[in-house]
Amino acid sequence: MESGDSEGLEKFRYFCRDDFEGDWVKVSERSFGRVYRVKLKLWRERCALKCLSTTNCYRELVEEVSKLGKVKFNYVTSVYGVCKDPPALVMEFMSKGSLDALLASHTLMWPKKFQMIHEVVMGMNFLHSMAPPLLHLNLKPANILLDAHLHVKVSDFGLVRWEEFSGSSFMEHLTARGNINYVPPEAFSQNPEPPTTKYDVYSLAIVMWEILTQKKPYAGANMTEVIIRVSSGKRPSKERIPDDKPLECHDMIDIMEHCWQQKPQQRPDFSDIITQTETLSEVLRLPDICPNNREEAKRLPYKNMLSVEVNDCGGGDEGQGDAALYFLSQKEFERFRRSVRQEHV
Ligand code: ATP
Ligand code: MG
């Protein structure tokens, strides 16, 4: 393992296959690359290896990624360096996977939804507060990862380059990854201007909608239909946001609508909305209670937040116990709702 070069990239490292223990666990396999969980011998720490599908991208990868080595913040994943063989990005391993998967598998409670939105805003605000702003250009739930305590970090930022966004390669990139839903309307014009921070702000609005609804936007529409809808000003429907929403959700919806304005200059910056998302997430913050204390849990404002043991996060340390307060699997939620109803008969 070599440390970074003389360009002041002291935290950026170059790894090789031998730097990792032999047991690589495949986390994900896609047409455009694989992700492995590996253990770094030197640090005795788990890392994620995000491999590229082709071998000739290494030089580009180094160029792109070397600037990411210094980005350190609680709400963005750390990039440790690159590996030459196999060509891969070496990054922090996020043990609870992606928000994409979590939204599909668990019913999140409102406080957790608000907290996640605010944490994403914090990560993005940090990237945009760099000089020059570091644009993500690929913000989506699959690139929002969860740590062991179900706090989120923004991942895979700075890997998409604007040059890729020209001609057919733009569409290829989006088709391969299914990312069209997060692309703002101005990018679909004939000769689009290079993206600005407002590109990411639009993507955040769609992510907010997905967190609030736990649904996929434009379900059933193909790529062309999405482009036509978005270009003509249509957006995912607010009606899909569940009726049991707290009052504060209306403020969150206002922020979302502001962020997906048609004209980029009408969208706010992350620095304009961060105190609002902070306040909203604090208003709904859960009191710290023991998740197994049923009596105490019943006094919570949302009755469906009563604590139950949840298989993959019950017991264990304090943070994991907390998680059980915030979400239940769909099946557990239904079972639980039935039991609460019976108790009140
Ligand atoms: P894109 O290349 O556009 O970011 P993607 O996010 O859909 O595409 P990958 O980045 O290859 O695909 O990630 C695929 C999956 O691998 C993620 O959804 C997540 O479950 C897992 N993954 C990626 N990075 C990590 C990581 N650092 N720690 C743990 N799991 C990860
Ligand atoms: Mg990704």
PDB file of N, CA, C and O in Angstrom, residues 287-333:
ATOM      1  N   PRO A 287     -38.374  10.860  21.978  1.00  0.00           N
ATOM      2  CA  PRO A 287     -37.753  10.907  23.298  1.00  0.00           C
ATOM      3  C   PRO A 287     -36.891   9.668  23.479  1.00  0.00           C
ATOM      4  O   PRO A 287     -37.157   8.631  22.882  1.00  0.00           O
ATOM      5  N   ASP A 288     -35.828   9.784  24.270  1.00  0.00           N
ATOM      6  CA  ASP A 288     -34.983   8.616  24.505  1.00  0.00           C
ATOM      7  C   ASP A 288     -35.642   7.724  25.536  1.00  0.00           C
ATOM      8  O   ASP A 288     -35.724   8.049  26.706  1.00  0.00           O
ATOM      9  N   ILE A 289     -36.175   6.635  25.087  1.00  0.00           N
ATOM     10  CA  ILE A 289     -36.779   5.700  26.024  1.00  0.00           C
ATOM     11  C   ILE A 289     -36.230   4.316  25.770  1.00  0.00           C
ATOM     12  O   ILE A 289     -35.707   4.035  24.714  1.00  0.00           O
ATOM     13  N   CYS A 290     -36.393   3.499  26.739  1.00  0.00           N
ATOM     14  CA  CYS A 290     -35.937   2.123  26.567  1.00  0.00           C
ATOM     15  C   CYS A 290     -36.892   1.437  25.592  1.00  0.00           C
ATOM     16  O   CYS A 290     -38.095   1.403  25.815  1.00  0.00           O
ATOM     17  N   PRO A 291     -36.387   0.899  24.497  1.00  0.00           N
ATOM     18  CA  PRO A 291     -37.271   0.325  23.487  1.00  0.00           C
ATOM     19  C   PRO A 291     -38.088  -0.862  23.979  1.00  0.00           C
ATOM     20  O   PRO A 291     -39.068  -1.221  23.374  1.00  0.00           O
ATOM     21  N   ASN A 292     -37.677  -1.463  25.070  1.00  0.00           N
ATOM     22  CA  ASN A 292     -38.434  -2.617  25.532  1.00  0.00           C
ATOM     23  C   ASN A 292     -39.443  -2.264  26.624  1.00  0.00           C
ATOM     24  O   ASN A 292     -40.114  -3.129  27.158  1.00  0.00           O
ATOM     25  N   ASN A 293     -39.525  -0.996  26.967  1.00  0.00           N
ATOM     26  CA  ASN A 293     -40.466  -0.592  27.996  1.00  0.00           C
ATOM     27  C   ASN A 293     -41.793  -0.207  27.349  1.00  0.00           C
ATOM     28  O   ASN A 293     -42.002   0.903  26.890  1.00  0.00           O
ATOM     29  N   ARG A 294     -42.683  -1.159  27.309  1.00  0.00           N
ATOM     30  CA  ARG A 294     -43.950  -0.995  26.599  1.00  0.00           C
ATOM     31  C   ARG A 294     -44.800   0.121  27.168  1.00  0.00           C
ATOM     32  O   ARG A 294     -45.399   0.900  26.426  1.00  0.00           O
ATOM     33  N   GLU A 295     -44.841   0.233  28.494  1.00  0.00           N
ATOM     34  CA  GLU A 295     -45.689   1.248  29.117  1.00  0.00           C
ATOM     35  C   GLU A 295     -45.234   2.645  28.734  1.00  0.00           C
ATOM     36  O   GLU A 295     -46.018   3.498  28.337  1.00  0.00           O
ATOM     37  N   GLU A 296     -43.932   2.835  28.814  1.00  0.00           N
ATOM     38  CA  GLU A 296     -43.382   4.146  28.482  1.00  0.00           C
ATOM     39  C   GLU A 296     -43.595   4.435  26.991  1.00  0.00           C
ATOM     40  O   GLU A 296     -43.943   5.542  26.587  1.00  0.00           O
ATOM     41  N   ALA A 297     -43.399   3.410  26.196  1.00  0.00           N
ATOM     42  CA  ALA A 297     -43.536   3.573  24.747  1.00  0.00           C
ATOM     43  C   ALA A 297     -44.950   3.996  24.357  1.00  0.00           C
ATOM     44  O   ALA A 297     -45.148   4.742  23.408  1.00  0.00           O
ATOM     45  N   LYS A 298     -45.940   3.565  25.127  1.00  0.00           N
ATOM     46  CA  LYS A 298     -47.334   3.885  24.785  1.00  0.00           C
ATOM     47  C   LYS A 298     -47.615   5.376  24.878  1.00  0.00           C
ATOM     48  O   LYS A 298     -48.583   5.869  24.318  1.00  0.00           O
ATOM     49  N   ARG A 299     -46.799   6.098  25.622  1.00  0.00           N
ATOM     50  CA  ARG A 299     -47.036   7.535  25.769  1.00  0.00           C
ATOM     51  C   ARG A 299     -46.497   8.343  24.582  1.00  0.00           C
ATOM     52  O   ARG A 299     -46.654   9.546  24.521  1.00  0.00           O
ATOM     53  N   LEU A 300     -45.854   7.648  23.644  1.00  0.00           N
ATOM     54  CA  LEU A 300     -45.329   8.362  22.489  1.00  0.00           C
ATOM     55  C   LEU A 300     -46.460   8.932  21.637  1.00  0.00           C
ATOM     56  O   LEU A 300     -47.559   8.380  21.616  1.00  0.00           O
ATOM     57  N   PRO A 301     -46.198  10.025  20.924  1.00  0.00           N
ATOM     58  CA  PRO A 301     -47.275  10.652  20.150  1.00  0.00           C
ATOM     59  C   PRO A 301     -47.828   9.777  19.026  1.00  0.00           C
ATOM     60  O   PRO A 301     -48.959   9.942  18.620  1.00  0.00           O
ATOM     61  N   TYR A 302     -47.048   8.862  18.505  1.00  0.00           N
ATOM     62  CA  TYR A 302     -47.553   8.032  17.422  1.00  0.00           C
ATOM     63  C   TYR A 302     -47.687   6.612  17.922  1.00  0.00           C
ATOM     64  O   TYR A 302     -46.690   5.974  18.240  1.00  0.00           O
ATOM     65  N   LYS A 303     -48.879   6.107  17.962  1.00  0.00           N
ATOM     66  CA  LYS A 303     -49.047   4.818  18.617  1.00  0.00           C
ATOM     67  C   LYS A 303     -48.370   3.669  17.852  1.00  0.00           C
ATOM     68  O   LYS A 303     -47.944   2.702  18.429  1.00  0.00           O
ATOM     69  N   ASN A 304     -48.217   3.854  16.536  1.00  0.00           N
ATOM     70  CA  ASN A 304     -47.588   2.770  15.790  1.00  0.00           C
ATOM     71  C   ASN A 304     -46.069   2.761  15.963  1.00  0.00           C
ATOM     72  O   ASN A 304     -45.377   1.985  15.339  1.00  0.00           O
ATOM     73  N   MET A 305     -45.575   3.635  16.816  1.00  0.00           N
ATOM     74  CA  MET A 305     -44.146   3.640  17.061  1.00  0.00           C
ATOM     75  C   MET A 305     -43.790   2.811  18.291  1.00  0.00           C
ATOM     76  O   MET A 305     -42.652   2.768  18.698  1.00  0.00           O
ATOM     77  N   LEU A 306     -44.803   2.195  18.889  1.00  0.00           N
ATOM     78  CA  LEU A 306     -44.534   1.371  20.061  1.00  0.00           C
ATOM     79  C   LEU A 306     -43.400   0.402  19.768  1.00  0.00           C
ATOM     80  O   LEU A 306     -43.282  -0.115  18.674  1.00  0.00           O
ATOM     81  N   SER A 307     -42.614   0.162  20.777  1.00  0.00           N
ATOM     82  CA  SER A 307     -41.415  -0.616  20.495  1.00  0.00           C
ATOM     83  C   SER A 307     -41.684  -2.113  20.479  1.00  0.00           C
ATOM     84  O   SER A 307     -42.470  -2.620  21.264  1.00  0.00           O
ATOM     85  N   VAL A 308     -41.084  -2.767  19.563  1.00  0.00           N
ATOM     86  CA  VAL A 308     -41.103  -4.218  19.529  1.00  0.00           C
ATOM     87  C   VAL A 308     -39.702  -4.666  19.138  1.00  0.00           C
ATOM     88  O   VAL A 308     -38.930  -3.901  18.601  1.00  0.00           O
ATOM     89  N   GLU A 309     -39.407  -5.883  19.403  1.00  0.00           N
ATOM     90  CA  GLU A 309     -38.118  -6.412  18.965  1.00  0.00           C
ATOM     91  C   GLU A 309     -38.182  -6.579  17.454  1.00  0.00           C
ATOM     92  O   GLU A 309     -39.117  -7.150  16.918  1.00  0.00           O
ATOM     93  N   VAL A 310     -37.213  -6.062  16.776  1.00  0.00           N
ATOM     94  CA  VAL A 310     -37.155  -6.263  15.333  1.00  0.00           C
ATOM     95  C   VAL A 310     -35.938  -7.122  15.052  1.00  0.00           C
ATOM     96  O   VAL A 310     -34.855  -6.851  15.546  1.00  0.00           O
ATOM     97  N   ASN A 311     -36.162  -8.181  14.265  1.00  0.00           N
ATOM     98  CA  ASN A 311     -35.113  -9.183  14.087  1.00  0.00           C
ATOM     99  C   ASN A 311     -33.729  -8.629  13.831  1.00  0.00           C
ATOM    100  O   ASN A 311     -32.793  -8.903  14.540  1.00  0.00           O
ATOM    101  N   ASP A 312     -33.610  -7.808  12.748  1.00  0.00           N
ATOM    102  CA  ASP A 312     -32.252  -7.445  12.383  1.00  0.00           C
ATOM    103  C   ASP A 312     -31.715  -6.231  13.124  1.00  0.00           C
ATOM    104  O   ASP A 312     -30.628  -5.791  12.866  1.00  0.00           O
ATOM    105  N   CYS A 313     -32.457  -5.684  14.051  1.00  0.00           N
ATOM    106  CA  CYS A 313     -31.851  -4.590  14.816  1.00  0.00           C
ATOM    107  C   CYS A 313     -32.243  -4.621  16.288  1.00  0.00           C
ATOM    108  O   CYS A 313     -31.937  -3.719  17.026  1.00  0.00           O
ATOM    109  N   GLY A 314     -32.912  -5.664  16.708  1.00  0.00           N
ATOM    110  CA  GLY A 314     -33.285  -5.749  18.113  1.00  0.00           C
ATOM    111  C   GLY A 314     -32.100  -6.131  18.972  1.00  0.00           C
ATOM    112  O   GLY A 314     -31.130  -6.690  18.501  1.00  0.00           O
ATOM    113  N   GLY A 315     -32.170  -5.810  20.251  1.00  0.00           N
ATOM    114  CA  GLY A 315     -31.117  -6.203  21.190  1.00  0.00           C
ATOM    115  C   GLY A 315     -29.813  -5.510  20.876  1.00  0.00           C
ATOM    116  O   GLY A 315     -29.787  -4.490  20.215  1.00  0.00           O
ATOM    117  N   GLY A 316     -28.717  -6.082  21.356  1.00  0.00           N
ATOM    118  CA  GLY A 316     -27.399  -5.540  21.024  1.00  0.00           C
ATOM    119  C   GLY A 316     -27.143  -4.204  21.678  1.00  0.00           C
ATOM    120  O   GLY A 316     -27.678  -3.910  22.744  1.00  0.00           O
ATOM    121  N   ASP A 317     -26.361  -3.395  21.017  1.00  0.00           N
ATOM    122  CA  ASP A 317     -25.964  -2.149  21.669  1.00  0.00           C
ATOM    123  C   ASP A 317     -27.063  -1.099  21.607  1.00  0.00           C
ATOM    124  O   ASP A 317     -28.129  -1.291  21.016  1.00  0.00           O
ATOM    125  N   GLU A 318     -26.766   0.021  22.233  1.00  0.00           N
ATOM    126  CA  GLU A 318     -27.771   1.065  22.411  1.00  0.00           C
ATOM    127  C   GLU A 318     -28.367   1.569  21.090  1.00  0.00           C
ATOM    128  O   GLU A 318     -29.564   1.636  20.913  1.00  0.00           O
ATOM    129  N   GLY A 319     -27.474   1.841  20.133  1.00  0.00           N
ATOM    130  CA  GLY A 319     -27.929   2.394  18.856  1.00  0.00           C
ATOM    131  C   GLY A 319     -28.860   1.449  18.125  1.00  0.00           C
ATOM    132  O   GLY A 319     -29.870   1.847  17.561  1.00  0.00           O
ATOM    133  N   GLN A 320     -28.524   0.171  18.163  1.00  0.00           N
ATOM    134  CA  GLN A 320     -29.362  -0.788  17.450  1.00  0.00           C
ATOM    135  C   GLN A 320     -30.720  -0.901  18.116  1.00  0.00           C
ATOM    136  O   GLN A 320     -31.722  -1.052  17.466  1.00  0.00           O
ATOM    137  N   GLY A 321     -30.729  -0.826  19.445  1.00  0.00           N
ATOM    138  CA  GLY A 321     -31.995  -0.862  20.172  1.00  0.00           C
ATOM    139  C   GLY A 321     -32.880   0.293  19.771  1.00  0.00           C
ATOM    140  O   GLY A 321     -34.059   0.128  19.504  1.00  0.00           O
ATOM    141  N   ASP A 322     -32.285   1.472  19.644  1.00  0.00           N
ATOM    142  CA  ASP A 322     -33.031   2.665  19.236  1.00  0.00           C
ATOM    143  C   ASP A 322     -33.743   2.438  17.919  1.00  0.00           C
ATOM    144  O   ASP A 322     -34.851   2.871  17.707  1.00  0.00           O
ATOM    145  N   ALA A 323     -33.048   1.750  17.036  1.00  0.00           N
ATOM    146  CA  ALA A 323     -33.584   1.573  15.692  1.00  0.00           C
ATOM    147  C   ALA A 323     -34.941   0.893  15.731  1.00  0.00           C
ATOM    148  O   ALA A 323     -35.805   1.174  14.922  1.00  0.00           O
ATOM    149  N   ALA A 324     -35.129   0.013  16.693  1.00  0.00           N
ATOM    150  CA  ALA A 324     -36.389  -0.711  16.773  1.00  0.00           C
ATOM    151  C   ALA A 324     -37.554   0.243  17.011  1.00  0.00           C
ATOM    152  O   ALA A 324     -38.687  -0.055  16.675  1.00  0.00           O
ATOM    153  N   LEU A 325     -37.272   1.397  17.559  1.00  0.00           N
ATOM    154  CA  LEU A 325     -38.332   2.373  17.787  1.00  0.00           C
ATOM    155  C   LEU A 325     -38.827   2.998  16.497  1.00  0.00           C
ATOM    156  O   LEU A 325     -39.942   3.457  16.410  1.00  0.00           O
ATOM    157  N   TYR A 326     -37.960   3.037  15.540  1.00  0.00           N
ATOM    158  CA  TYR A 326     -38.263   3.823  14.368  1.00  0.00           C
ATOM    159  C   TYR A 326     -38.962   3.071  13.256  1.00  0.00           C
ATOM    160  O   TYR A 326     -39.685   3.620  12.488  1.00  0.00           O
ATOM    161  N   PHE A 327     -38.679   1.806  13.137  1.00  0.00           N
ATOM    162  CA  PHE A 327     -39.364   1.113  12.066  1.00  0.00           C
ATOM    163  C   PHE A 327     -39.614  -0.339  12.405  1.00  0.00           C
ATOM    164  O   PHE A 327     -38.945  -0.945  13.209  1.00  0.00           O
ATOM    165  N   LEU A 328     -40.612  -0.846  11.744  1.00  0.00           N
ATOM    166  CA  LEU A 328     -40.966  -2.253  11.880  1.00  0.00           C
ATOM    167  C   LEU A 328     -41.059  -2.794  10.460  1.00  0.00           C
ATOM    168  O   LEU A 328     -41.306  -2.042   9.524  1.00  0.00           O
ATOM    169  N   SER A 329     -40.885  -4.084  10.312  1.00  0.00           N
ATOM    170  CA  SER A 329     -41.114  -4.633   8.984  1.00  0.00           C
ATOM    171  C   SER A 329     -42.621  -4.540   8.732  1.00  0.00           C
ATOM    172  O   SER A 329     -43.408  -4.429   9.674  1.00  0.00           O
ATOM    173  N   GLN A 330     -43.001  -4.610   7.460  1.00  0.00           N
ATOM    174  CA  GLN A 330     -44.409  -4.473   7.111  1.00  0.00           C
ATOM    175  C   GLN A 330     -45.262  -5.477   7.894  1.00  0.00           C
ATOM    176  O   GLN A 330     -46.305  -5.139   8.444  1.00  0.00           O
ATOM    177  N   LYS A 331     -44.764  -6.710   7.964  1.00  0.00           N
ATOM    178  CA  LYS A 331     -45.518  -7.769   8.632  1.00  0.00           C
ATOM    179  C   LYS A 331     -45.652  -7.470  10.126  1.00  0.00           C
ATOM    180  O   LYS A 331     -46.729  -7.554  10.698  1.00  0.00           O
ATOM    181  N   GLU A 332     -44.535  -7.049  10.715  1.00  0.00           N
ATOM    182  CA  GLU A 332     -44.551  -6.741  12.144  1.00  0.00           C
ATOM    183  C   GLU A 332     -45.461  -5.551  12.433  1.00  0.00           C
ATOM    184  O   GLU A 332     -46.167  -5.504  13.429  1.00  0.00           O
ATOM    185  N   PHE A 333     -45.441  -4.598  11.517  1.00  0.00           N
ATOM    186  CA  PHE A 333     -46.247  -3.396  11.686  1.00  0.00           C
ATOM    187  C   PHE A 333     -47.742  -3.765  11.705  1.00  0.00           C
ATOM    188  O   PHE A 333     -48.491  -3.327  12.567  1.00  0.00           O
TER     189      PHE A 333
END
